Amino acid sequence: EAGVAQSPRYKIIEKRQSVAFWCNPISGHATLYWYQQILGQGPKLLIQFQNNGVVDDSQLPKDRFSAERLKGVDSTLKIQPAKLEDSAVYLCASSFRGQGGEQYFGPGTRLTVT
Amino acid sequence: AQKITQTQPGMFVQEKEAVTLDCTYDTSDPSYGLFWYKQPSSGEMIFLIYQGSYDQQNATEGRYSLNFQKARKSANLVISASQLGDSAMYFCAMREGGSTGGFKTIFGAGTRLFVKA
């Protein structure tokens, strides 16, 4: 079974530029999560989708971050414009609702904003 | 409000010995789940073990066991017979909710484990 795929793996941009990350969850997983992990900290949930509907985006900085999950499969997370404090690893995870709830993570995208 | 606390920023253990990583949590939801994840230097989070709030027995998965003390709100991870490959960051996480279809998950700050040869 293929795992969660993410791209790109690394991205360096200047502040005020925009960037987009892509995630493809495990086939059949209805729930998809985007996390931000700042160096030395635990992951912080940005947004959670159930199929293609948003379940929780309470910690998403909506003035600059946006995310969508079209057709309930792939998802993209966008930052526009980026700030220095957005430098972090962005993790995508998926889970199959009703199976204990463990999440399966992708390799992450390391974003550096200069 | 949800809260997960991991008080040990770093831990050392001798190879082949057992080690306990601490985790305490705070929630008012009677239905919740507790997870431990491992994050090696490669960065990918790996699910290790799960304990449901209504589970009567402590969860075990191979060399991993979860010491669940509900009254104390603690969910410590025990790794037996440590191996050099166990050196990594370990995160405790809690999931609550679900009555309306949405689960909320939060992670602790993590504990870095160093296994010495």
mmCIF file of C-alpha atoms in Angstrom:
data_model
loop_
_atom_site.group_PDB
_atom_site.id
_atom_site.type_symbol
_atom_site.label_atom_id
_atom_site.label_comp_id
_atom_site.label_asym_id
_atom_site.label_seq_id
_atom_site.Cartn_x
_atom_site.Cartn_y
_atom_site.Cartn_z
ATOM 1 C CA GLU A 1 0.000 0.000 0.000
ATOM 2 C CA ALA A 2 1.396 3.381 -1.004
ATOM 3 C CA GLY A 3 1.938 5.884 1.793
ATOM 4 C CA VAL A 4 1.086 9.551 1.984
ATOM 5 C CA ALA A 5 2.851 11.482 -0.761
ATOM 6 C CA GLN A 6 3.930 15.097 -0.476
ATOM 7 C CA SER A 7 5.694 17.498 -2.770
ATOM 8 C CA PRO A 8 7.917 19.336 -2.934
ATOM 9 C CA ARG A 9 10.208 18.015 -0.208
ATOM 10 C CA TYR A 10 12.051 21.300 0.159
ATOM 11 C CA LYS A 11 11.234 24.859 -0.753
ATOM 12 C CA ILE A 12 13.090 28.120 -0.257
ATOM 13 C CA ILE A 13 11.280 31.382 -0.941
ATOM 14 C CA GLU A 14 11.625 35.011 -0.037
ATOM 15 C CA LYS A 15 9.192 36.711 2.285
ATOM 16 C CA ARG A 16 6.062 38.031 0.636
ATOM 17 C CA GLN A 17 6.245 35.363 -2.063
ATOM 18 C CA SER A 18 3.653 32.629 -2.392
ATOM 19 C CA VAL A 19 4.092 28.880 -2.154
ATOM 20 C CA ALA A 20 1.913 25.788 -2.536
ATOM 21 C CA PHE A 21 2.272 22.303 -1.150
ATOM 22 C CA TRP A 22 0.606 19.163 -2.460
ATOM 23 C CA CYS A 23 -0.518 16.046 -0.642
ATOM 24 C CA ASN A 24 -1.933 12.743 -1.831
ATOM 25 C CA PRO A 25 -3.293 10.639 1.057
ATOM 26 C CA ILE A 26 -3.473 6.887 1.367
ATOM 27 C CA SER A 27 -6.163 5.503 -0.903
ATOM 28 C CA GLY A 28 -9.481 5.206 0.898
ATOM 29 C CA HIS A 29 -8.564 7.506 3.777
ATOM 30 C CA ALA A 30 -11.391 9.957 4.230
ATOM 31 C CA THR A 31 -9.658 12.258 6.696
ATOM 32 C CA LEU A 32 -6.747 14.463 5.716
ATOM 33 C CA TYR A 33 -4.714 16.751 7.970
ATOM 34 C CA TRP A 34 -2.199 19.519 7.439
ATOM 35 C CA TYR A 35 0.210 20.248 10.280
ATOM 36 C CA GLN A 36 2.865 22.879 10.791
ATOM 37 C CA GLN A 37 5.914 21.740 12.738
ATOM 38 C CA ILE A 38 8.295 24.462 13.775
ATOM 39 C CA LEU A 39 11.796 23.291 14.657
ATOM 40 C CA GLY A 40 11.912 21.849 18.171
ATOM 41 C CA GLN A 41 8.130 21.709 18.595
ATOM 42 C CA GLY A 42 5.357 19.218 18.123
ATOM 43 C CA PRO A 43 3.100 19.380 15.077
ATOM 44 C CA LYS A 44 0.318 21.923 15.188
ATOM 45 C CA LEU A 45 -2.878 21.172 13.307
ATOM 46 C CA LEU A 46 -3.670 23.753 10.656
ATOM 47 C CA ILE A 47 -6.662 22.195 8.958
ATOM 48 C CA GLN A 48 -8.552 18.919 8.887
ATOM 49 C CA PHE A 49 -10.736 17.641 6.065
ATOM 50 C CA GLN A 50 -13.330 14.912 6.133
ATOM 51 C CA ASN A 51 -13.716 13.920 2.487
ATOM 52 C CA ASN A 52 -13.768 17.340 0.823
ATOM 53 C CA GLY A 53 -15.343 19.238 3.705
ATOM 54 C CA VAL A 54 -13.439 21.216 6.330
ATOM 55 C CA VAL A 55 -13.864 19.812 9.853
ATOM 56 C CA ASP A 56 -11.474 22.092 11.720
ATOM 57 C CA ASP A 57 -9.512 25.110 10.548
ATOM 58 C CA SER A 58 -9.476 27.026 13.815
ATOM 59 C CA GLN A 59 -5.678 27.363 13.834
ATOM 60 C CA LEU A 60 -5.246 28.219 10.167
ATOM 61 C CA PRO A 61 -4.090 31.849 9.658
ATOM 62 C CA LYS A 62 -6.749 32.541 7.105
ATOM 63 C CA ASP A 63 -5.378 35.920 6.093
ATOM 64 C CA ARG A 64 -2.456 34.162 4.412
ATOM 65 C CA PHE A 65 -3.067 30.420 4.422
ATOM 66 C CA SER A 66 -5.623 28.543 2.353
ATOM 67 C CA ALA A 67 -6.251 24.886 1.683
ATOM 68 C CA GLU A 68 -8.537 22.846 -0.450
ATOM 69 C CA ARG A 69 -9.292 19.211 -1.051
ATOM 70 C CA LEU A 70 -11.062 18.784 -4.324
ATOM 71 C CA LYS A 71 -12.953 15.539 -4.957
ATOM 72 C CA GLY A 72 -12.028 14.321 -1.471
ATOM 73 C CA VAL A 73 -8.601 13.034 -2.474
ATOM 74 C CA ASP A 74 -5.594 15.292 -3.123
ATOM 75 C CA SER A 75 -5.095 18.470 -1.181
ATOM 76 C CA THR A 76 -3.104 21.643 -1.590
ATOM 77 C CA LEU A 77 -1.997 24.100 1.075
ATOM 78 C CA LYS A 78 -1.073 27.611 -0.017
ATOM 79 C CA ILE A 79 0.674 30.465 1.737
ATOM 80 C CA GLN A 80 0.372 33.956 0.300
ATOM 81 C CA PRO A 81 2.235 36.090 1.211
ATOM 82 C CA ALA A 82 4.809 34.159 3.228
ATOM 83 C CA LYS A 83 6.400 35.526 6.378
ATOM 84 C CA LEU A 84 9.689 34.601 8.032
ATOM 85 C CA GLU A 85 7.822 32.856 10.853
ATOM 86 C CA ASP A 86 6.252 30.465 8.333
ATOM 87 C CA SER A 87 9.577 28.633 8.096
ATOM 88 C CA ALA A 88 8.698 25.122 9.240
ATOM 89 C CA VAL A 89 8.019 21.603 8.087
ATOM 90 C CA TYR A 90 4.512 21.128 6.715
ATOM 91 C CA LEU A 91 3.238 17.654 7.340
ATOM 92 C CA CYS A 92 0.291 16.006 5.658
ATOM 93 C CA ALA A 93 -1.405 13.035 7.285
ATOM 94 C CA SER A 94 -4.404 10.863 6.582
ATOM 95 C CA SER A 95 -6.533 8.459 8.552
ATOM 96 C CA PHE A 96 -9.381 6.063 7.934
ATOM 97 C CA ARG A 97 -12.272 7.118 10.075
ATOM 98 C CA GLY A 98 -13.405 4.466 12.520
ATOM 99 C CA GLN A 99 -10.123 2.543 12.666
ATOM 100 C CA GLY A 100 -8.723 3.731 15.979
ATOM 101 C CA GLY A 101 -7.814 7.019 14.430
ATOM 102 C CA GLU A 102 -4.074 6.650 14.014
ATOM 103 C CA GLN A 103 -2.679 9.002 11.438
ATOM 104 C CA TYR A 104 -0.248 8.155 8.687
ATOM 105 C CA PHE A 105 2.155 10.922 7.797
ATOM 106 C CA GLY A 106 3.920 11.925 4.657
ATOM 107 C CA PRO A 107 7.608 12.893 4.568
ATOM 108 C CA GLY A 108 6.797 16.584 4.928
ATOM 109 C CA THR A 109 7.822 19.716 3.076
ATOM 110 C CA ARG A 110 10.556 21.805 4.637
ATOM 111 C CA LEU A 111 9.867 25.473 3.931
ATOM 112 C CA THR A 112 12.495 28.144 4.447
ATOM 113 C CA VAL A 113 11.415 31.760 4.135
ATOM 114 C CA THR A 114 14.284 34.241 3.765
ATOM 115 C CA ALA B 1 -9.074 23.005 26.739
ATOM 116 C CA GLN B 2 -6.962 20.174 25.474
ATOM 117 C CA LYS B 3 -3.460 19.884 26.783
ATOM 118 C CA ILE B 4 -0.624 17.402 26.395
ATOM 119 C CA THR B 5 2.513 17.676 28.529
ATOM 120 C CA GLN B 6 5.794 15.913 27.974
ATOM 121 C CA THR B 7 8.151 17.055 30.708
ATOM 122 C CA GLN B 8 11.317 15.320 29.517
ATOM 123 C CA PRO B 9 13.013 17.264 26.719
ATOM 124 C CA GLY B 10 15.726 14.605 26.450
ATOM 125 C CA MET B 11 16.361 11.123 27.782
ATOM 126 C CA PHE B 12 19.344 8.795 27.657
ATOM 127 C CA VAL B 13 19.106 5.013 27.879
ATOM 128 C CA GLN B 14 21.648 2.255 27.579
ATOM 129 C CA GLU B 15 21.144 -0.170 24.739
ATOM 130 C CA LYS B 16 19.067 -3.217 25.746
ATOM 131 C CA GLU B 17 17.598 -1.465 28.776
ATOM 132 C CA ALA B 18 13.996 -0.293 29.178
ATOM 133 C CA VAL B 19 12.994 3.367 29.193
ATOM 134 C CA THR B 20 9.808 5.220 30.105
ATOM 135 C CA LEU B 21 8.764 8.419 28.366
ATOM 136 C CA ASP B 22 6.259 10.484 30.301
ATOM 137 C CA CYS B 23 3.041 12.018 29.031
ATOM 138 C CA THR B 24 0.223 13.673 30.935
ATOM 139 C CA TYR B 25 -2.935 15.011 29.422
ATOM 140 C CA ASP B 26 -5.914 17.100 30.305
ATOM 141 C CA THR B 27 -9.368 16.802 28.818
ATOM 142 C CA SER B 28 -12.991 17.027 29.895
ATOM 143 C CA ASP B 29 -14.168 14.738 27.127
ATOM 144 C CA PRO B 30 -14.955 11.220 28.440
ATOM 145 C CA SER B 31 -14.142 9.721 25.043
ATOM 146 C CA TYR B 32 -10.620 10.271 23.837
ATOM 147 C CA GLY B 33 -7.657 8.471 22.355
ATOM 148 C CA LEU B 34 -3.990 8.638 23.162
ATOM 149 C CA PHE B 35 -1.217 8.021 20.661
ATOM 150 C CA TRP B 36 2.533 7.824 20.555
ATOM 151 C CA TYR B 37 4.496 8.662 17.431
ATOM 152 C CA LYS B 38 8.180 8.351 16.644
ATOM 153 C CA GLN B 39 9.974 10.905 14.505
ATOM 154 C CA PRO B 40 13.458 9.851 13.389
ATOM 155 C CA SER B 41 15.920 12.370 12.031
ATOM 156 C CA SER B 42 14.491 11.717 8.568
ATOM 157 C CA GLY B 43 11.416 13.644 9.711
ATOM 158 C CA GLU B 44 8.577 11.229 8.973
ATOM 159 C CA MET B 45 6.188 10.622 11.868
ATOM 160 C CA ILE B 46 5.597 6.948 12.573
ATOM 161 C CA PHE B 47 2.598 5.690 14.539
ATOM 162 C CA LEU B 48 3.617 3.407 17.421
ATOM 163 C CA ILE B 49 0.722 2.682 19.734
ATOM 164 C CA TYR B 50 -2.838 3.691 20.600
ATOM 165 C CA GLN B 51 -4.889 3.628 23.808
ATOM 166 C CA GLY B 52 -8.587 4.393 23.934
ATOM 167 C CA SER B 53 -10.055 6.019 27.013
ATOM 168 C CA TYR B 54 -12.452 3.116 27.546
ATOM 169 C CA ASP B 55 -9.871 0.404 27.001
ATOM 170 C CA GLN B 56 -9.533 -1.748 30.101
ATOM 171 C CA GLN B 57 -6.080 -3.054 29.389
ATOM 172 C CA ASN B 58 -2.871 -1.231 28.606
ATOM 173 C CA ALA B 59 -1.961 -1.298 24.938
ATOM 174 C CA THR B 60 1.083 -3.209 23.769
ATOM 175 C CA GLU B 61 2.771 -3.390 20.376
ATOM 176 C CA GLY B 62 5.919 -5.441 20.272
ATOM 177 C CA ARG B 63 8.537 -3.677 22.392
ATOM 178 C CA TYR B 64 6.198 -0.743 23.025
ATOM 179 C CA SER B 65 3.669 -0.613 25.798
ATOM 180 C CA LEU B 66 1.531 2.202 27.081
ATOM 181 C CA ASN B 67 1.198 2.603 30.836
ATOM 182 C CA PHE B 68 -2.280 4.139 30.996
ATOM 183 C CA GLN B 69 -3.314 5.574 34.369
ATOM 184 C CA LYS B 70 -6.653 7.197 33.729
ATOM 185 C CA ALA B 71 -7.189 8.698 37.171
ATOM 186 C CA ARG B 72 -3.794 10.374 37.005
ATOM 187 C CA LYS B 73 -4.326 11.322 33.360
ATOM 188 C CA SER B 74 -1.031 9.857 32.319
ATOM 189 C CA ALA B 75 -0.098 7.748 29.302
ATOM 190 C CA ASN B 76 3.564 6.880 29.533
ATOM 191 C CA LEU B 77 5.335 5.005 26.765
ATOM 192 C CA VAL B 78 7.574 2.141 27.807
ATOM 193 C CA ILE B 79 10.156 0.875 25.358
ATOM 194 C CA SER B 80 11.704 -2.419 26.363
ATOM 195 C CA ALA B 81 15.108 -3.672 25.228
ATOM 196 C CA SER B 82 16.155 -0.378 23.649
ATOM 197 C CA GLN B 83 17.925 -0.483 20.322
ATOM 198 C CA LEU B 84 20.191 2.080 18.675
ATOM 199 C CA GLY B 85 17.468 2.621 16.074
ATOM 200 C CA ASP B 86 15.125 3.832 18.790
ATOM 201 C CA SER B 87 17.048 7.099 18.964
ATOM 202 C CA ALA B 88 14.481 9.669 17.792
ATOM 203 C CA MET B 89 11.919 12.219 18.908
ATOM 204 C CA TYR B 90 8.829 10.763 20.507
ATOM 205 C CA PHE B 91 5.514 12.598 20.556
ATOM 206 C CA CYS B 92 2.479 11.928 22.672
ATOM 207 C CA ALA B 93 -0.822 12.987 21.102
ATOM 208 C CA MET B 94 -4.439 13.092 22.177
ATOM 209 C CA ARG B 95 -7.581 12.922 20.099
ATOM 210 C CA GLU B 96 -10.966 13.868 21.483
ATOM 211 C CA GLY B 97 -14.349 14.589 20.053
ATOM 212 C CA GLY B 98 -16.095 12.725 17.291
ATOM 213 C CA SER B 99 -19.691 13.135 18.389
ATOM 214 C CA THR B 100 -20.287 15.532 15.513
ATOM 215 C CA GLY B 101 -17.898 13.716 13.212
ATOM 216 C CA GLY B 102 -14.834 15.829 13.845
ATOM 217 C CA PHE B 103 -11.890 14.707 15.959
ATOM 218 C CA LYS B 104 -9.394 17.178 17.355
ATOM 219 C CA THR B 105 -5.822 16.016 17.798
ATOM 220 C CA ILE B 106 -3.058 17.824 19.623
ATOM 221 C CA PHE B 107 0.569 16.853 20.080
ATOM 222 C CA GLY B 108 2.956 17.342 22.954
ATOM 223 C CA ALA B 109 6.320 19.049 22.584
ATOM 224 C CA GLY B 110 8.141 15.755 22.337
ATOM 225 C CA THR B 111 10.968 13.916 24.084
ATOM 226 C CA ARG B 112 14.246 13.233 22.360
ATOM 227 C CA LEU B 113 15.557 9.765 23.189
ATOM 228 C CA PHE B 114 19.237 8.900 22.871
ATOM 229 C CA VAL B 115 20.197 5.236 23.000
ATOM 230 C CA LYS B 116 23.804 4.634 23.994
ATOM 231 C CA ALA B 117 25.798 1.636 22.794
#
